Amino acid sequence: MVKRIGILTSGGDAPGMNAAIRAVVRKIIFDGNEAYGIRYGYRGLAEGDIRKLSVNDVSDTLSKGGTMLYTARYPEFKNKEGQQKGIEQLKKFGIDSLIVIGGDGSYQGAKALSEAGFPTVGIPGTIDNDIAGTDFTIGFDTACNTALEAIDKLRDTATSHMRTFIVEVMGRDAGDIALWSGLGSGAEQIIIPEAEFNMDEIVAQVDRGRERGKKHTIIILAEGVMRGADFEKALNERGDYHARVTVLGHVQRGGAPTARDRVLASMFGYTAVELLNKGKSGVCIGIQGKDIVYNDISKVLSGKQRTTNPYMALYDVNNEISY
Amino acid sequence: MVKRIGILTSGGDAPGMNAAIRAVVRKIIFDGNEAYGIRYGYRGLAEGDIRKLSVNDVSDTLSKGGTMLYTARYPEFKNKEGQQKGIEQLKKFGIDSLIVIGGDGSYQGAKALSEAGFPTVGIPGTIDNDIAGTDFTIGFDTACNTALEAIDKLRDTATSHMRTFIVEVMGRDAGDIALWSGLGSGAEQIIIPEAEFNMDEIVAQVDRGRERGKKHTIIILAEGVMRGADFEKALNERGDYHARVTVLGHVQRGGAPTARDRVLASMFGYTAVELLNKGKSGVCIGIQGKDIVYNDISKVLSGKQRTTNPYMALYDVNNEISY
Amino acid sequence: MVKRIGILTSGGDAPGMNAAIRAVVRKIIFDGNEAYGIRYGYRGLAEGDIRKLSVNDVSDTLSKGGTMLYTARYPEFKNKEGQQKGIEQLKKFGIDSLIVIGGDGSYQGAKALSEAGFPTVGIPGTIDNDIAGTDFTIGFDTACNTALEAIDKLRDTATSHMRTFIVEVMGRDAGDIALWSGLGSGAEQIIIPEAEFNMDEIVAQVDRGRERGKKHTIIILAEGVMRGADFEKALNERGDYHARVTVLGHVQRGGAPTARDRVLASMFGYTAVELLNKGKSGVCIGIQGKDIVYNDISKVLSGKQRTTNPYMALYDVNNEISY
Amino acid sequence: MVKRIGILTSGGDAPGMNAAIRAVVRKIIFDGNEAYGIRYGYRGLAEGDIRKLSVNDVSDTLSKGGTMLYTARYPEFKNKEGQQKGIEQLKKFGIDSLIVIGGDGSYQGAKALSEAGFPTVGIPGTIDNDIAGTDFTIGFDTACNTALEAIDKLRDTATSHMRTFIVEVMGRDAGDIALWSGLGSGAEQIIIPEAEFNMDEIVAQVDRGRERGKKHTIIILAEGVMRGADFEKALNERGDYHARVTVLGHVQRGGAPTARDRVLASMFGYTAVELLNKGKSGVCIGIQGKDIVYNDISKVLSGKQRTTNPYMALYDVNNEISY
């Protein structure tokens, strides 16, 4: 019997979400089943903004940032009532299982649907990389490269003027983007939620660099620590540092996904369908090493924000090589 | 007799300055003369931070952003005293003429040196494109493309979320970057110092777009009009627009120069040396159409900020095709 | 009375064609008229592959390479019979004038239609920049930057290995891409159809560079001169140069258009509609300096391939600064 | 006592080698020891092209492609005599241990030195990703993204013209670049040394695509299977496919390294020094999952070219989602 599988994206968009949607849709149709796209996340689910997707509907989407299914915030889905509306729509369209691409918030909805008996699988899609049970999330690699390219550009002008630049990157609870773009750009300082920072030490290091004839200092600041403008003010109050902040902002969410993100998204999308094919649900996909894995959504959510950031080694290494 | 020609960069750095330095140095040496690099602009000139440059000193600099000669603000050069210090240093090193790469402020110094009898030629290097007597300045094309790529990325996420994005680009007195990146990205609104804007009309247009089912609105704002954060606040006070501002900032100053900027810079650098060879000075280089031209510095400075922006046609066209 | 204006792209595709199509369609609709897209160039015209386009049909196309209207070679359009088929289709759809985007070959068709009494305007779209009457064609700037980025990458590896790299770029009769990407990348040699070259001199220059300690030699070769593989063979026969050829090929035709190409295409598209609005036809658009201009198609075609390349100054400058 | 550690790069250059050199040098100096750069690989080692490096010598190298230490082929190092020359030079400079960055060939030299009693550690640097004992090598991620961007551009023009494009990517024995850039670009076919291919099936798939209205076919071919020109010829002999080959070539070796490659290279470089600090040698670094690991060089070399490609899953997934 032909199965009908729905797919939606939820929460902040991330580069590679389209690659995941494409893999899901293509794999479903390859298997002889039917794919249904739900637009605007859980809001569209509750409202029935749903239509069948063909192979051609996902052509030439692989290289595009954003999400062709759009996304929306829909707090009502936290309530049973909102969830029930969604399940009714799914039934109305004859859809028998669902794939949700998004971050923690999106997983809450997926968990609720699973617990209500509707087979759902989650795919980690967020530039923040802050999901437990997976080494990487879709969009993280692209966001790091976007940040890195911007920092490379800032370094040109920082060097020419002998300036200190503070670069505020995304990451409320997780310092992953700051860690990767910081070590990748040779930033003198990386300031993240996972580690204490001390303004005295920062000032001392900038001073040491200047004495050594360093032409610039780059400080990467995860947004979760404090606002870049406040950090700029605090640093400039300490001396004649001519520090300037640049807030990279939403630029980090967009752009053509990198090879890494496209491959990851394709493997995740494919595997999500495979799991549903095997009758597996209530789980979310991840990558550990070279292996595509899956974990119970409830387990992943209880480990929210990962108790410790798995990339703290980058922080320590940076301290010893970027000074 | 072997001539000794000095070169310095001054004011804000711009991508392509290195390409101009390289062309100047290589052309000087090709002619059998000697090239002297002055570091940190007029400050380095006054302080004698000067050294002879060889062909190899400018190898592999063509593709690099920033300026290998560094730059600095040095208000003291506005005074006769500062200028005199500079002339003494030039004499000390046996330098008989000077090439200055920079914007309006830098041209003031070049003018003063010329009037004091020291042969000086100016090359327009600033991302703002706000120099009279030339269609384009070095760095402008790169800055437009950097802004454009960022706006393309923002569009991905604006579309996915149905949002309004305000993008603050550089340009205090001149709307050139806003005009080119705005028309180039299909921004619904371009707000520049050269044209009045009316918040009522902007709100009305955003509303019309939404009614038509538009997924996003992009508004490009030149920094000279108002701060992006203030514009964001003003727009959001008018309704439920979820407008978000992104300030591109200093990222626009950096990066590998584009083909256009490298060619322009190379032609400018070459021509500056040629003019000095012919005993011409007190002038600055420009491009008009396909022709490399030169104008009296004093004339260019009196037409400061160009009485009218020569690219206002882009504004009018954008109004009729990006709605 | 509502006018119906058709648009097609023909010949080789070029980045920015979509920006021109978008500008044409948006301007037509802004004026209260109707836009008709003809797919697959003159072949689609003869076969009636034509449909009305709305504002939304051209949304989010501005940043995309290629042409959303597709293109095809259709030699039959050189004959009266093929042209007559096209005119019949235009009449059938009630279309009263036509805009053709393409190169020389495409202009031949536009000229024939005009002479047959069907109002037609041409827009120069080709990466080769080999159209008379315009300083630049749509796609040329993007192609130059694509070539430049590739050459920058090759330089990394050429330097690391002390090698000679030959880079074959597009340009059958015109050396424009070679000239701009060559001067832009600081290539030691630029070999173009417009200038004689002498293998002895090339060998001598490579030798001089080596003696001076140069880490690499880059030679840019326009495809119209000879095949890169043949040049590689000829050079390696002269000595132990380890020369390697890279043929950039069709990569040069694709990619997101640059700011320059998007602005140029938008201005061209807008102006083409304006000309038709004013009853002007049998002409093609161009840019001269900062001005958007138009010329009789027949005049432009008679000056085919421009009697002299207007950018030969780049060649001369490169010889004196890249050695 | 102060230790003196040497570093060289050997074999083909790869983006990220400079990031590894920087990490090695900075970490050595951080530890209070001395870093010695050996230029031109084993040839420079044998010839004593060696000098002490300071912190500033590796400033601003992190983002650059190629290798600042240059590289060379030096078959003489396969012989005891060549090796002995190298060891003598190392002794002459008082260097007590060595770090070698490169691929299989370079590891042979590292193994010989180790076996001759000179403490040596290897770091995998090659775009081919064909080293046993590590999930990824330095340069591979950048090469994949370079290939991907080129394929994205080719897709624009393939779509516009309804053409079949064959893209020859690097990989003599290993299909890794083809697999990642192929799945990443949604190529209809990926042809690699690790899997049989059947021209009949390829032709059948292209035909099926055309029937379904597909606008283009992209075939990725690893160079190790056959020359792209031969494949083009073979395909065009089967029918009217207008297939065109593009050989990406050495462009894949260059360019600014991606975030992934910079982080990987930094971690590898740091760890190599740490291992020497701990008296560990005769090993080479790798990454497995999130862990930086090390293996005996002799073991890694005996598993040369990895008995099976660990990324064959990408091949299988691509077959089910890119059709």
mmCIF file of C-alpha atoms in Angstrom, chain D residues 166-298:
data_model
loop_
_atom_site.group_PDB
_atom_site.id
_atom_site.type_symbol
_atom_site.label_atom_id
_atom_site.label_comp_id
_atom_site.label_asym_id
_atom_site.label_seq_id
_atom_site.Cartn_x
_atom_site.Cartn_y
_atom_site.Cartn_z
ATOM 1 C CA ILE D 166 30.604 15.749 -17.706
ATOM 2 C CA VAL D 167 32.768 17.177 -14.936
ATOM 3 C CA GLU D 168 36.154 15.574 -14.381
ATOM 4 C CA VAL D 169 37.284 16.023 -10.793
ATOM 5 C CA MET D 170 40.510 14.981 -9.087
ATOM 6 C CA GLY D 171 40.967 11.515 -7.582
ATOM 7 C CA ARG D 172 43.260 8.913 -9.093
ATOM 8 C CA ASP D 173 42.545 5.999 -6.796
ATOM 9 C CA ALA D 174 39.926 7.517 -4.528
ATOM 10 C CA GLY D 175 36.482 8.764 -5.503
ATOM 11 C CA ASP D 176 36.041 10.980 -2.434
ATOM 12 C CA ILE D 177 35.885 14.361 -4.215
ATOM 13 C CA ALA D 178 33.541 12.893 -6.819
ATOM 14 C CA LEU D 179 31.296 11.374 -4.148
ATOM 15 C CA TRP D 180 30.995 14.504 -2.005
ATOM 16 C CA SER D 181 30.722 17.033 -4.805
ATOM 17 C CA GLY D 182 28.442 14.669 -6.710
ATOM 18 C CA LEU D 183 25.950 14.086 -3.908
ATOM 19 C CA GLY D 184 26.328 17.741 -2.932
ATOM 20 C CA SER D 185 25.425 18.961 -6.388
ATOM 21 C CA GLY D 186 22.743 16.397 -7.094
ATOM 22 C CA ALA D 187 24.654 14.959 -10.028
ATOM 23 C CA GLU D 188 22.673 12.344 -11.902
ATOM 24 C CA GLN D 189 25.732 10.094 -12.151
ATOM 25 C CA ILE D 190 28.899 9.698 -10.104
ATOM 26 C CA ILE D 191 31.630 7.620 -11.681
ATOM 27 C CA ILE D 192 34.461 6.552 -9.377
ATOM 28 C CA PRO D 193 37.297 4.030 -9.303
ATOM 29 C CA GLU D 194 35.590 2.183 -6.449
ATOM 30 C CA ALA D 195 32.497 1.209 -8.447
ATOM 31 C CA GLU D 196 31.910 -0.395 -11.831
ATOM 32 C CA PHE D 197 30.093 1.720 -14.348
ATOM 33 C CA ASN D 198 28.075 0.699 -17.339
ATOM 34 C CA MET D 199 27.674 3.069 -20.259
ATOM 35 C CA ASP D 200 24.376 1.436 -21.230
ATOM 36 C CA GLU D 201 22.854 2.272 -17.884
ATOM 37 C CA ILE D 202 24.169 5.805 -18.023
ATOM 38 C CA VAL D 203 22.659 6.334 -21.454
ATOM 39 C CA ALA D 204 19.386 4.823 -20.271
ATOM 40 C CA GLN D 205 19.245 7.161 -17.301
ATOM 41 C CA VAL D 206 19.971 10.247 -19.391
ATOM 42 C CA ASP D 207 17.170 9.153 -21.719
ATOM 43 C CA ARG D 208 14.746 8.633 -18.836
ATOM 44 C CA GLY D 209 15.593 12.105 -17.514
ATOM 45 C CA ARG D 210 14.942 13.688 -20.884
ATOM 46 C CA GLU D 211 11.620 11.942 -21.240
ATOM 47 C CA ARG D 212 10.617 13.290 -17.842
ATOM 48 C CA GLY D 213 11.465 16.812 -19.063
ATOM 49 C CA LYS D 214 14.732 17.183 -17.173
ATOM 50 C CA LYS D 215 16.623 20.220 -18.349
ATOM 51 C CA HIS D 216 20.111 18.895 -17.795
ATOM 52 C CA THR D 217 22.246 15.965 -16.790
ATOM 53 C CA ILE D 218 25.395 16.310 -14.743
ATOM 54 C CA ILE D 219 27.896 13.453 -14.621
ATOM 55 C CA ILE D 220 30.790 13.619 -12.173
ATOM 56 C CA LEU D 221 33.816 11.609 -13.220
ATOM 57 C CA ALA D 222 36.832 10.913 -11.015
ATOM 58 C CA GLU D 223 39.987 11.321 -13.114
ATOM 59 C CA GLY D 224 41.197 7.865 -12.093
ATOM 60 C CA VAL D 225 38.442 6.135 -14.065
ATOM 61 C CA MET D 226 39.185 7.591 -17.484
ATOM 62 C CA ARG D 227 39.908 10.921 -19.133
ATOM 63 C CA GLY D 228 36.913 13.217 -19.386
ATOM 64 C CA ALA D 229 37.515 13.756 -23.095
ATOM 65 C CA ASP D 230 37.284 10.016 -23.701
ATOM 66 C CA PHE D 231 34.101 9.761 -21.695
ATOM 67 C CA GLU D 232 32.602 12.650 -23.643
ATOM 68 C CA LYS D 233 33.420 10.965 -26.896
ATOM 69 C CA ALA D 234 32.015 7.621 -25.737
ATOM 70 C CA LEU D 235 28.748 9.213 -24.630
ATOM 71 C CA ASN D 236 28.261 11.319 -27.738
ATOM 72 C CA GLU D 237 28.786 8.237 -29.892
ATOM 73 C CA ARG D 238 25.704 6.768 -28.254
ATOM 74 C CA GLY D 239 23.382 9.515 -29.417
ATOM 75 C CA ASP D 240 22.568 13.166 -29.740
ATOM 76 C CA TYR D 241 23.532 14.095 -26.155
ATOM 77 C CA HIS D 242 25.582 17.236 -26.846
ATOM 78 C CA ALA D 243 27.710 16.171 -23.902
ATOM 79 C CA ARG D 244 30.541 18.496 -22.979
ATOM 80 C CA VAL D 245 33.363 17.814 -20.611
ATOM 81 C CA THR D 246 34.870 20.294 -18.164
ATOM 82 C CA VAL D 247 38.132 19.327 -16.483
ATOM 83 C CA LEU D 248 38.318 21.217 -13.195
ATOM 84 C CA GLY D 249 42.026 20.498 -12.823
ATOM 85 C CA HIS D 250 44.411 22.314 -10.553
ATOM 86 C CA VAL D 251 41.824 24.919 -9.525
ATOM 87 C CA GLN D 252 40.749 22.275 -6.989
ATOM 88 C CA ARG D 253 44.106 22.514 -5.212
ATOM 89 C CA GLY D 254 43.944 26.230 -4.444
ATOM 90 C CA GLY D 255 41.821 28.783 -2.670
ATOM 91 C CA ALA D 256 41.310 30.002 0.858
ATOM 92 C CA PRO D 257 40.666 26.970 3.066
ATOM 93 C CA THR D 258 37.183 26.420 4.464
ATOM 94 C CA ALA D 259 36.367 26.612 8.173
ATOM 95 C CA ARG D 260 36.503 22.824 8.371
ATOM 96 C CA ASP D 261 39.972 22.624 6.827
ATOM 97 C CA ARG D 262 41.349 25.428 8.956
ATOM 98 C CA VAL D 263 40.055 23.870 12.158
ATOM 99 C CA LEU D 264 41.215 20.405 11.156
ATOM 100 C CA ALA D 265 44.665 21.697 10.180
ATOM 101 C CA SER D 266 45.004 23.680 13.412
ATOM 102 C CA MET D 267 44.044 20.700 15.550
ATOM 103 C CA PHE D 268 46.361 18.403 13.605
ATOM 104 C CA GLY D 269 49.300 20.799 13.836
ATOM 105 C CA TYR D 270 48.801 21.337 17.543
ATOM 106 C CA THR D 271 48.501 17.619 18.218
ATOM 107 C CA ALA D 272 51.601 16.763 16.217
ATOM 108 C CA VAL D 273 53.669 19.011 18.467
ATOM 109 C CA GLU D 274 51.993 17.599 21.561
ATOM 110 C CA LEU D 275 52.911 14.066 20.481
ATOM 111 C CA LEU D 276 56.542 15.015 19.978
ATOM 112 C CA ASN D 277 56.459 16.735 23.359
ATOM 113 C CA LYS D 278 55.360 13.431 24.847
ATOM 114 C CA GLY D 279 58.146 11.544 23.079
ATOM 115 C CA LYS D 280 55.795 9.913 20.619
ATOM 116 C CA SER D 281 56.906 9.529 16.986
ATOM 117 C CA GLY D 282 56.702 7.265 13.958
ATOM 118 C CA VAL D 283 53.012 8.043 13.941
ATOM 119 C CA CYS D 284 50.634 10.136 11.890
ATOM 120 C CA ILE D 285 47.678 12.185 12.991
ATOM 121 C CA GLY D 286 44.094 11.610 11.982
ATOM 122 C CA ILE D 287 40.538 12.427 12.916
ATOM 123 C CA GLN D 288 37.985 9.772 13.724
ATOM 124 C CA GLY D 289 34.598 11.168 14.535
ATOM 125 C CA LYS D 290 35.256 14.118 16.796
ATOM 126 C CA ASP D 291 38.518 12.687 18.115
ATOM 127 C CA ILE D 292 42.003 13.601 17.005
ATOM 128 C CA VAL D 293 43.858 10.286 16.917
ATOM 129 C CA TYR D 294 47.210 8.902 15.813
ATOM 130 C CA ASN D 295 48.355 5.680 14.201
ATOM 131 C CA ASP D 296 51.672 4.064 13.348
ATOM 132 C CA ILE D 297 52.818 5.363 9.993
ATOM 133 C CA SER D 298 53.743 1.868 8.875
#
